[in-house]
PDB file of C-alpha atoms in Angstrom:
ATOM      1  CA  MET P   1       7.498   0.401  -8.734  1.00  0.00           C
ATOM      2  CA  LEU P   2       4.508   2.385  -7.498  1.00  0.00           C
ATOM      3  CA  TRP P   3       4.467   6.162  -7.693  1.00  0.00           C
ATOM      4  CA  ARG P   4       4.016   8.116  -4.478  1.00  0.00           C
ATOM      5  CA  THR P   5       0.293   8.763  -5.003  1.00  0.00           C
ATOM      6  CA  ASP P   6      -0.255   5.039  -5.647  1.00  0.00           C
ATOM      7  CA  ALA P   7       1.604   4.139  -2.455  1.00  0.00           C
ATOM      8  CA  MET P   8      -0.505   6.621  -0.491  1.00  0.00           C
ATOM      9  CA  VAL P   9      -3.774   4.890  -1.353  1.00  0.00           C
ATOM     10  CA  LEU P  10      -2.250   1.439  -0.851  1.00  0.00           C
ATOM     11  CA  ASP P  11      -1.015   2.400   2.624  1.00  0.00           C
ATOM     12  CA  ALA P  12      -4.392   3.876   3.558  1.00  0.00           C
ATOM     13  CA  ALA P  13      -6.381   0.831   2.423  1.00  0.00           C
ATOM     14  CA  THR P  14      -3.922  -1.564   4.070  1.00  0.00           C
ATOM     15  CA  GLU P  15      -4.280   0.287   7.364  1.00  0.00           C
ATOM     16  CA  ILE P  16      -8.083   0.064   7.238  1.00  0.00           C
ATOM     17  CA  ALA P  17      -7.943  -3.628   6.285  1.00  0.00           C
ATOM     18  CA  ALA P  18      -5.739  -4.272   9.318  1.00  0.00           C
ATOM     19  CA  ARG P  19      -8.296  -2.537  11.551  1.00  0.00           C
ATOM     20  CA  LEU P  20     -10.935  -4.960  10.306  1.00  0.00           C
ATOM     21  CA  ASP P  21      -8.823  -7.724  11.826  1.00  0.00           C
ATOM     22  CA  ASP P  22      -8.669  -5.825  15.118  1.00  0.00           C
ATOM     23  CA  ALA P  23     -12.414  -5.861  15.657  1.00  0.00           C
ATOM     24  CA  PRO P  24     -13.403  -5.749  19.379  1.00  0.00           C
ATOM     25  CA  HIS P  25     -14.062  -9.458  19.678  1.00  0.00           C
ATOM     26  CA  ASP P  26     -11.842 -12.506  19.746  1.00  0.00           C
ATOM     27  CA  HIS P  27     -10.142 -13.664  16.555  1.00  0.00           C
ATOM     28  CA  ALA P  28     -11.962 -16.988  16.504  1.00  0.00           C
ATOM     29  CA  ALA P  29     -15.292 -15.200  16.287  1.00  0.00           C
ATOM     30  CA  ARG P  30     -13.887 -13.198  13.377  1.00  0.00           C
ATOM     31  CA  THR P  31     -14.938 -16.023  11.041  1.00  0.00           C
ATOM     32  CA  ASP P  32     -18.580 -15.089  11.674  1.00  0.00           C
ATOM     33  CA  ASP P  33     -18.114 -11.410  10.816  1.00  0.00           C
ATOM     34  CA  THR P  34     -18.502 -11.233   7.054  1.00  0.00           C
ATOM     35  CA  THR P  35     -20.052  -7.778   6.806  1.00  0.00           C
ATOM     36  CA  HIS P  36     -16.827  -5.762   6.400  1.00  0.00           C
ATOM     37  CA  THR P  37     -13.995  -7.750   4.856  1.00  0.00           C
ATOM     38  CA  VAL P  38     -12.461  -5.426   2.258  1.00  0.00           C
ATOM     39  CA  ALA P  39     -11.088  -1.884   2.580  1.00  0.00           C
ATOM     40  CA  ALA P  40     -10.671   0.574  -0.266  1.00  0.00           C
ATOM     41  CA  ALA P  41      -8.868   3.883  -0.664  1.00  0.00           C
ATOM     42  CA  ALA P  42      -8.864   6.461  -3.413  1.00  0.00           C
ATOM     43  CA  ILE P  43      -6.999   9.702  -4.038  1.00  0.00           C
ATOM     44  CA  ASP P  44      -8.769  12.551  -5.789  1.00  0.00           C
ATOM     45  CA  LEU P  45      -7.420  15.319  -7.974  1.00  0.00           C
ATOM     46  CA  SER P  46      -6.915  17.598  -4.964  1.00  0.00           C
ATOM     47  CA  GLY P  47      -4.678  14.994  -3.307  1.00  0.00           C
ATOM     48  CA  ARG P  48      -7.202  13.946  -0.667  1.00  0.00           C
ATOM     49  CA  VAL P  49      -7.192  10.264   0.279  1.00  0.00           C
ATOM     50  CA  HIS P  50     -10.594   8.727   1.031  1.00  0.00           C
ATOM     51  CA  VAL P  51     -11.241   5.352   2.675  1.00  0.00           C
ATOM     52  CA  ALA P  52     -14.212   3.018   3.071  1.00  0.00           C
ATOM     53  CA  THR P  53     -15.119  -0.635   3.511  1.00  0.00           C
ATOM     54  CA  ASN P  54     -17.529  -2.960   1.799  1.00  0.00           C
ATOM     55  CA  VAL P  55     -20.934  -3.586   3.363  1.00  0.00           C
ATOM     56  CA  PHE P  56     -21.860  -7.171   2.590  1.00  0.00           C
ATOM     57  CA  HIS P  57     -25.522  -8.135   2.745  1.00  0.00           C
ATOM     58  CA  PHE P  58     -27.531 -10.887   1.119  1.00  0.00           C
ATOM     59  CA  THR P  59     -29.635  -8.251  -0.668  1.00  0.00           C
ATOM     60  CA  GLY P  60     -26.510  -6.939  -2.399  1.00  0.00           C
ATOM     61  CA  GLY P  61     -24.405  -4.530  -0.356  1.00  0.00           C
ATOM     62  CA  PRO P  62     -21.795  -2.307  -2.021  1.00  0.00           C
ATOM     63  CA  CYS P  63     -18.224  -3.371  -2.702  1.00  0.00           C
ATOM     64  CA  ALA P  64     -15.495  -1.344  -1.013  1.00  0.00           C
ATOM     65  CA  GLU P  65     -14.614   0.384  -4.292  1.00  0.00           C
ATOM     66  CA  LEU P  66     -18.173   1.685  -4.695  1.00  0.00           C
ATOM     67  CA  ALA P  67     -18.311   2.715  -1.053  1.00  0.00           C
ATOM     68  CA  VAL P  68     -15.135   4.774  -1.390  1.00  0.00           C
ATOM     69  CA  LEU P  69     -16.473   6.478  -4.523  1.00  0.00           C
ATOM     70  CA  GLY P  70     -19.429   7.598  -2.425  1.00  0.00           C
ATOM     71  CA  ALA P  71     -17.152   8.742   0.382  1.00  0.00           C
ATOM     72  CA  ALA P  72     -15.079  10.795  -2.060  1.00  0.00           C
ATOM     73  CA  ARG P  73     -18.165  12.383  -3.621  1.00  0.00           C
ATOM     74  CA  ALA P  74     -19.429  13.359  -0.174  1.00  0.00           C
ATOM     75  CA  VAL P  75     -16.389  15.659   0.086  1.00  0.00           C
ATOM     76  CA  SER P  76     -16.142  17.086  -3.429  1.00  0.00           C
ATOM     77  CA  ASP P  77     -16.781  16.391  -7.086  1.00  0.00           C
ATOM     78  CA  ASP P  78     -13.058  16.062  -7.891  1.00  0.00           C
ATOM     79  CA  PRO P  79     -12.338  13.061 -10.114  1.00  0.00           C
ATOM     80  CA  VAL P  80     -10.695  10.015  -8.569  1.00  0.00           C
ATOM     81  CA  MET P  81      -7.168   9.456  -9.826  1.00  0.00           C
ATOM     82  CA  THR P  82      -6.143   6.140  -8.192  1.00  0.00           C
ATOM     83  CA  ILE P  83      -8.139   3.515  -6.320  1.00  0.00           C
ATOM     84  CA  VAL P  84      -7.334   0.210  -4.595  1.00  0.00           C
ATOM     85  CA  ALA P  85      -9.086  -2.510  -2.614  1.00  0.00           C
ATOM     86  CA  VAL P  86      -7.293  -4.551   0.073  1.00  0.00           C
ATOM     87  CA  GLY P  87      -8.668  -7.682   1.718  1.00  0.00           C
ATOM     88  CA  ASP P  88      -8.665  -8.414   5.434  1.00  0.00           C
ATOM     89  CA  ARG P  89      -6.509 -11.127   7.060  1.00  0.00           C
ATOM     90  CA  GLY P  90      -3.492 -10.244   4.975  1.00  0.00           C
ATOM     91  CA  ARG P  91      -5.072 -11.052   1.624  1.00  0.00           C
ATOM     92  CA  GLY P  92      -3.469  -7.977   0.084  1.00  0.00           C
ATOM     93  CA  VAL P  93      -4.567  -6.093  -3.016  1.00  0.00           C
ATOM     94  CA  LEU P  94      -7.707  -7.431  -4.684  1.00  0.00           C
ATOM     95  CA  ALA P  95      -8.702  -6.843  -8.292  1.00  0.00           C
ATOM     96  CA  PRO P  96     -12.165  -5.262  -8.660  1.00  0.00           C
ATOM     97  CA  CYS P  97     -15.154  -7.387  -9.596  1.00  0.00           C
ATOM     98  CA  GLY P  98     -16.860  -6.994 -12.958  1.00  0.00           C
ATOM     99  CA  ARG P  99     -19.508  -4.596 -11.681  1.00  0.00           C
ATOM    100  CA  CYS P 100     -16.909  -2.331 -10.076  1.00  0.00           C
ATOM    101  CA  ARG P 101     -14.851  -2.325 -13.262  1.00  0.00           C
ATOM    102  CA  GLN P 102     -17.838  -1.180 -15.277  1.00  0.00           C
ATOM    103  CA  VAL P 103     -18.809   1.483 -12.731  1.00  0.00           C
ATOM    104  CA  LEU P 104     -15.255   2.826 -12.597  1.00  0.00           C
ATOM    105  CA  LEU P 105     -14.979   2.922 -16.377  1.00  0.00           C
ATOM    106  CA  ASP P 106     -18.309   4.729 -16.713  1.00  0.00           C
ATOM    107  CA  LEU P 107     -17.901   7.185 -13.831  1.00  0.00           C
ATOM    108  CA  GLN P 108     -14.126   7.535 -13.357  1.00  0.00           C
ATOM    109  CA  PRO P 109     -12.557   6.618 -16.735  1.00  0.00           C
ATOM    110  CA  GLN P 110      -9.346   8.485 -15.893  1.00  0.00           C
ATOM    111  CA  ALA P 111      -8.686   6.376 -12.785  1.00  0.00           C
ATOM    112  CA  LEU P 112      -5.755   4.066 -12.282  1.00  0.00           C
ATOM    113  CA  VAL P 113      -6.556   0.860 -10.399  1.00  0.00           C
ATOM    114  CA  LEU P 114      -4.037  -1.002  -8.283  1.00  0.00           C
ATOM    115  CA  VAL P 115      -4.194  -4.734  -8.998  1.00  0.00           C
ATOM    116  CA  PRO P 116      -1.937  -7.714  -8.238  1.00  0.00           C
ATOM    117  CA  GLY P 117       0.878  -7.814 -10.778  1.00  0.00           C
ATOM    118  CA  GLN P 118       0.975 -10.674 -13.275  1.00  0.00           C
ATOM    119  CA  ALA P 119       4.635 -11.450 -12.697  1.00  0.00           C
ATOM    120  CA  ASP P 120       5.087 -11.619  -8.935  1.00  0.00           C
ATOM    121  CA  GLY P 121       1.797 -10.398  -7.523  1.00  0.00           C
ATOM    122  CA  ALA P 122       3.280  -7.078  -6.408  1.00  0.00           C
ATOM    123  CA  PRO P 123       0.690  -4.290  -6.820  1.00  0.00           C
ATOM    124  CA  GLU P 124       0.782  -2.366 -10.068  1.00  0.00           C
ATOM    125  CA  ALA P 125      -1.262   0.563 -11.335  1.00  0.00           C
ATOM    126  CA  VAL P 126      -3.224   0.011 -14.546  1.00  0.00           C
ATOM    127  CA  PRO P 127      -5.770   2.194 -16.382  1.00  0.00           C
ATOM    128  CA  VAL P 128      -9.309   1.101 -15.624  1.00  0.00           C
ATOM    129  CA  ARG P 129      -9.943   0.683 -19.355  1.00  0.00           C
ATOM    130  CA  SER P 130      -7.379  -2.117 -19.472  1.00  0.00           C
ATOM    131  CA  LEU P 131      -9.556  -4.086 -17.045  1.00  0.00           C
ATOM    132  CA  LEU P 132     -12.410  -4.058 -19.574  1.00  0.00           C
ATOM    133  CA  PRO P 133     -10.805  -4.639 -22.986  1.00  0.00           C
ATOM    134  CA  ARG P 134     -12.869  -3.720 -26.034  1.00  0.00           C
ATOM    135  CA  ALA P 135     -15.257  -1.703 -23.911  1.00  0.00           C
ATOM    136  CA  TYR P 136     -17.672   0.508 -25.825  1.00  0.00           C
ATOM    137  CA  ALA P 137     -16.639   4.137 -26.297  1.00  0.00           C
ATOM    138  CA  TRP P 138     -19.179   6.766 -27.322  1.00  0.00           C
ATOM    139  CA  PRO P 139     -17.929   8.147 -30.678  1.00  0.00           C
ATOM    140  CA  ASP P 140     -19.301  11.624 -29.941  1.00  0.00           C
ATOM    141  CA  ALA P 141     -18.390  11.723 -26.273  1.00  0.00           C
ATOM    142  CA  PRO P 142     -17.060  15.043 -24.940  1.00  0.00           C
ATOM    143  CA  ALA P 143     -13.504  15.474 -23.751  1.00  0.00           C
ATOM    144  CA  PRO P 144     -12.668  13.492 -20.611  1.00  0.00           C
ATOM    145  CA  ARG P 145     -12.853  15.434 -17.350  1.00  0.00           C
ATOM    146  CA  VAL P 146      -9.094  15.037 -17.025  1.00  0.00           C
ATOM    147  CA  VAL P 147      -6.278  13.979 -19.327  1.00  0.00           C
ATOM    148  CA  ARG P 148      -3.240  12.513 -17.575  1.00  0.00           C
ATOM    149  CA  PHE P 149       0.327  13.459 -18.557  1.00  0.00           C
ATOM    150  CA  ASN P 150       3.698  12.454 -17.218  1.00  0.00           C
ATOM    151  CA  GLY P 151       5.110  15.458 -15.385  1.00  0.00           C
ATOM    152  CA  ARG P 152       8.030  15.675 -17.798  1.00  0.00           C
ATOM    153  CA  TYR P 153       5.669  17.146 -20.422  1.00  0.00           C
ATOM    154  CA  ARG P 154       4.438  19.975 -18.217  1.00  0.00           C
ATOM    155  CA  ASP P 155       6.872  22.676 -19.283  1.00  0.00           C
ATOM    156  CA  ALA P 156       6.415  21.952 -22.989  1.00  0.00           C
ATOM    157  CA  VAL P 157       2.624  22.010 -22.669  1.00  0.00           C
ATOM    158  CA  LEU P 158       2.521  25.221 -20.647  1.00  0.00           C
ATOM    159  CA  ALA P 159       5.011  26.913 -22.979  1.00  0.00           C
ATOM    160  CA  GLY P 160       2.946  25.981 -26.037  1.00  0.00           C
ATOM    161  CA  ARG P 161       5.655  23.830 -27.618  1.00  0.00           C
ATOM    162  CA  LYS P 162       3.584  20.673 -27.242  1.00  0.00           C
ATOM    163  CA  THR P 163       0.093  21.140 -28.707  1.00  0.00           C
ATOM    164  CA  ALA P 164      -0.934  17.536 -29.353  1.00  0.00           C
ATOM    165  CA  THR P 165      -1.062  14.221 -27.548  1.00  0.00           C
ATOM    166  CA  ILE P 166      -1.318  10.798 -29.154  1.00  0.00           C
ATOM    167  CA  ARG P 167      -3.353   8.213 -27.245  1.00  0.00           C
ATOM    168  CA  TYR P 168      -3.856   4.485 -27.781  1.00  0.00           C
ATOM    169  CA  ASP P 169      -6.967   2.779 -26.419  1.00  0.00           C
ATOM    170  CA  ASP P 170      -7.690   5.978 -24.510  1.00  0.00           C
ATOM    171  CA  PRO P 171     -10.619   7.633 -26.324  1.00  0.00           C
ATOM    172  CA  GLN P 172     -10.513  11.410 -26.544  1.00  0.00           C
ATOM    173  CA  GLY P 173     -13.152  13.988 -27.368  1.00  0.00           C
ATOM    174  CA  THR P 174     -13.233  17.685 -28.108  1.00  0.00           C
ATOM    175  CA  GLY P 175     -14.085  20.336 -25.561  1.00  0.00           C
ATOM    176  CA  PRO P 176     -12.816  21.776 -22.277  1.00  0.00           C
ATOM    177  CA  THR P 177     -10.889  19.503 -19.949  1.00  0.00           C
ATOM    178  CA  THR P 178      -8.209  19.564 -17.262  1.00  0.00           C
ATOM    179  CA  PHE P 179      -4.657  18.417 -17.902  1.00  0.00           C
ATOM    180  CA  VAL P 180      -3.107  16.606 -14.956  1.00  0.00           C
ATOM    181  CA  PHE P 181       0.673  16.305 -14.620  1.00  0.00           C
ATOM    182  CA  GLU P 182       2.005  13.525 -12.426  1.00  0.00           C
ATOM    183  CA  ASP P 183       5.460  13.018 -10.968  1.00  0.00           C
ATOM    184  CA  GLU P 184       6.801   9.836  -9.460  1.00  0.00           C
ATOM    185  CA  ARG P 185       7.600  11.280  -6.035  1.00  0.00           C
ATOM    186  CA  ALA P 186       4.877  13.915  -5.731  1.00  0.00           C
ATOM    187  CA  GLU P 187       2.110  13.494  -3.153  1.00  0.00           C
ATOM    188  CA  GLY P 188      -0.412  15.209  -5.400  1.00  0.00           C
ATOM    189  CA  PHE P 189      -1.034  16.532  -8.874  1.00  0.00           C
ATOM    190  CA  THR P 190      -0.515  19.772 -10.778  1.00  0.00           C
ATOM    191  CA  THR P 191      -3.204  20.829 -13.228  1.00  0.00           C
ATOM    192  CA  THR P 192      -4.055  23.344 -15.907  1.00  0.00           C
ATOM    193  CA  PRO P 193      -7.319  23.961 -17.782  1.00  0.00           C
ATOM    194  CA  ALA P 194      -7.154  23.086 -21.463  1.00  0.00           C
ATOM    195  CA  LEU P 195      -9.293  22.827 -24.579  1.00  0.00           C
ATOM    196  CA  VAL P 196      -9.112  19.832 -26.910  1.00  0.00           C
ATOM    197  CA  THR P 197      -9.758  21.402 -30.316  1.00  0.00           C
ATOM    198  CA  SER P 198      -9.671  18.353 -32.591  1.00  0.00           C
ATOM    199  CA  VAL P 199      -9.297  14.589 -32.484  1.00  0.00           C
ATOM    200  CA  VAL P 200      -8.167  12.621 -35.532  1.00  0.00           C
ATOM    201  CA  ARG P 201      -7.908   8.843 -35.573  1.00  0.00           C
ATOM    202  CA  LYS P 202      -5.121   7.401 -37.701  1.00  0.00           C
ATOM    203  CA  ARG P 203      -2.884   4.383 -38.013  1.00  0.00           C
ATOM    204  CA  VAL P 204       0.498   4.476 -36.316  1.00  0.00           C
ATOM    205  CA  ALA P 205       2.084   4.023 -39.761  1.00  0.00           C
ATOM    206  CA  ASP P 206       0.412   7.288 -40.889  1.00  0.00           C
ATOM    207  CA  ILE P 207       1.888   9.478 -38.160  1.00  0.00           C
ATOM    208  CA  ASP P 208       3.602  12.344 -39.954  1.00  0.00           C
ATOM    209  CA  ALA P 209       5.913  15.300 -39.459  1.00  0.00           C
ATOM    210  CA  ASP P 210       3.046  17.597 -38.405  1.00  0.00           C
ATOM    211  CA  ASP P 211       2.218  15.195 -35.583  1.00  0.00           C
ATOM    212  CA  ALA P 212       5.860  15.104 -34.503  1.00  0.00           C
ATOM    213  CA  ARG P 213       6.077  18.900 -34.515  1.00  0.00           C
ATOM    214  CA  ASP P 214       2.869  19.356 -32.538  1.00  0.00           C
ATOM    215  CA  GLU P 215       4.038  16.698 -30.067  1.00  0.00           C
ATOM    216  CA  ASP P 216       7.337  18.569 -29.642  1.00  0.00           C
ATOM    217  CA  ALA P 217       8.957  15.211 -30.406  1.00  0.00           C
ATOM    218  CA  GLY P 218      11.613  16.068 -32.984  1.00  0.00           C
ATOM    219  CA  THR P 219      11.335  13.595 -35.843  1.00  0.00           C
ATOM    220  CA  VAL P 220       8.640  11.087 -36.720  1.00  0.00           C
ATOM    221  CA  ALA P 221      11.061   8.345 -35.711  1.00  0.00           C
ATOM    222  CA  ASP P 222      11.515  10.014 -32.317  1.00  0.00           C
ATOM    223  CA  LEU P 223       7.756  10.247 -31.866  1.00  0.00           C
ATOM    224  CA  ARG P 224       7.190   6.596 -32.748  1.00  0.00           C
ATOM    225  CA  ALA P 225       9.965   5.551 -30.384  1.00  0.00           C
ATOM    226  CA  GLY P 226       8.316   7.571 -27.626  1.00  0.00           C
ATOM    227  CA  LEU P 227       4.955   5.953 -28.327  1.00  0.00           C
ATOM    228  CA  LEU P 228       6.512   2.510 -28.046  1.00  0.00           C
ATOM    229  CA  GLY P 229       7.859   3.549 -24.662  1.00  0.00           C
ATOM    230  CA  HIS P 230       4.298   4.262 -23.531  1.00  0.00           C
ATOM    231  CA  TYR P 231       2.649   1.417 -25.435  1.00  0.00           C
ATOM    232  CA  PRO P 232       5.160  -1.414 -26.032  1.00  0.00           C
ATOM    233  CA  GLN P 233       2.525  -3.515 -27.795  1.00  0.00           C
ATOM    234  CA  LEU P 234       1.796  -0.839 -30.430  1.00  0.00           C
ATOM    235  CA  ARG P 235       1.929  -1.957 -34.088  1.00  0.00           C
ATOM    236  CA  ASP P 236       2.018   0.055 -37.311  1.00  0.00           C
ATOM    237  CA  GLU P 237      -1.538  -0.990 -38.178  1.00  0.00           C
ATOM    238  CA  ASP P 238      -2.978   0.015 -34.791  1.00  0.00           C
ATOM    239  CA  GLU P 239      -5.115   3.139 -34.614  1.00  0.00           C
ATOM    240  CA  VAL P 240      -4.391   6.020 -32.262  1.00  0.00           C
ATOM    241  CA  ASP P 241      -6.138   9.296 -31.431  1.00  0.00           C
ATOM    242  CA  VAL P 242      -4.209  12.457 -32.270  1.00  0.00           C
ATOM    243  CA  ALA P 243      -5.743  15.077 -29.981  1.00  0.00           C
ATOM    244  CA  ARG P 244      -4.739  18.696 -30.568  1.00  0.00           C
ATOM    245  CA  PHE P 245      -5.259  21.211 -27.818  1.00  0.00           C
ATOM    246  CA  SER P 246      -4.601  24.633 -26.416  1.00  0.00           C
ATOM    247  CA  VAL P 247      -3.932  25.555 -22.815  1.00  0.00           C
ATOM    248  CA  ARG P 248      -6.581  27.894 -21.443  1.00  0.00           C
ATOM    249  CA  PRO P 249      -5.630  30.946 -19.364  1.00  0.00           C
TER     250      PRO P 249
END
């Protein structure tokens, strides 16, 4: 099931895609109009929803996803949190092409992308990194512009009980960042500035009591069970990033 912010961008892109079908000429002629055939929408960290369409041209016009990144940047430099492309004529959600995947990973690595689900085709939100498996990650890269958390961790983070986060296939770096807390029914995001003070890579099997304490997770067994809830495919030999942090006033 999509969260509220995901549904907001899906609704916006679907509405624009429907307008493409309502162009001011008869439907039969619609087959000759191939310039604008895909709509995209994105929600930024401030909760603004931006929309755009592709601009097809034989010289290489932009995809809708790239167009909406430009539209969002024209308003502010807030990072994009969720993005989706929807085809005209009822084609529904479209997965991004290879170029768009690379651009999103490079410029908006925190973004979730709505794609057709593998089971029944219903849209699902996936991290952009999952669309480019084994993508290169700079080993000395700074902290991401934002680090996403489920809203249920907000109180523990702000109270200083939770001072670490363990991430799988989600490279972290040290330095200032913004923590983003997301809730299923919220139409936006809550944030707090933070500082990632250290990042240690270790095997899941080597997670210890210090990690559990800093994660405010109880026991090591509790922490590992929680990780499996986030990453069902996780194995003992897999490596994770243990990022320790402090919340900045």
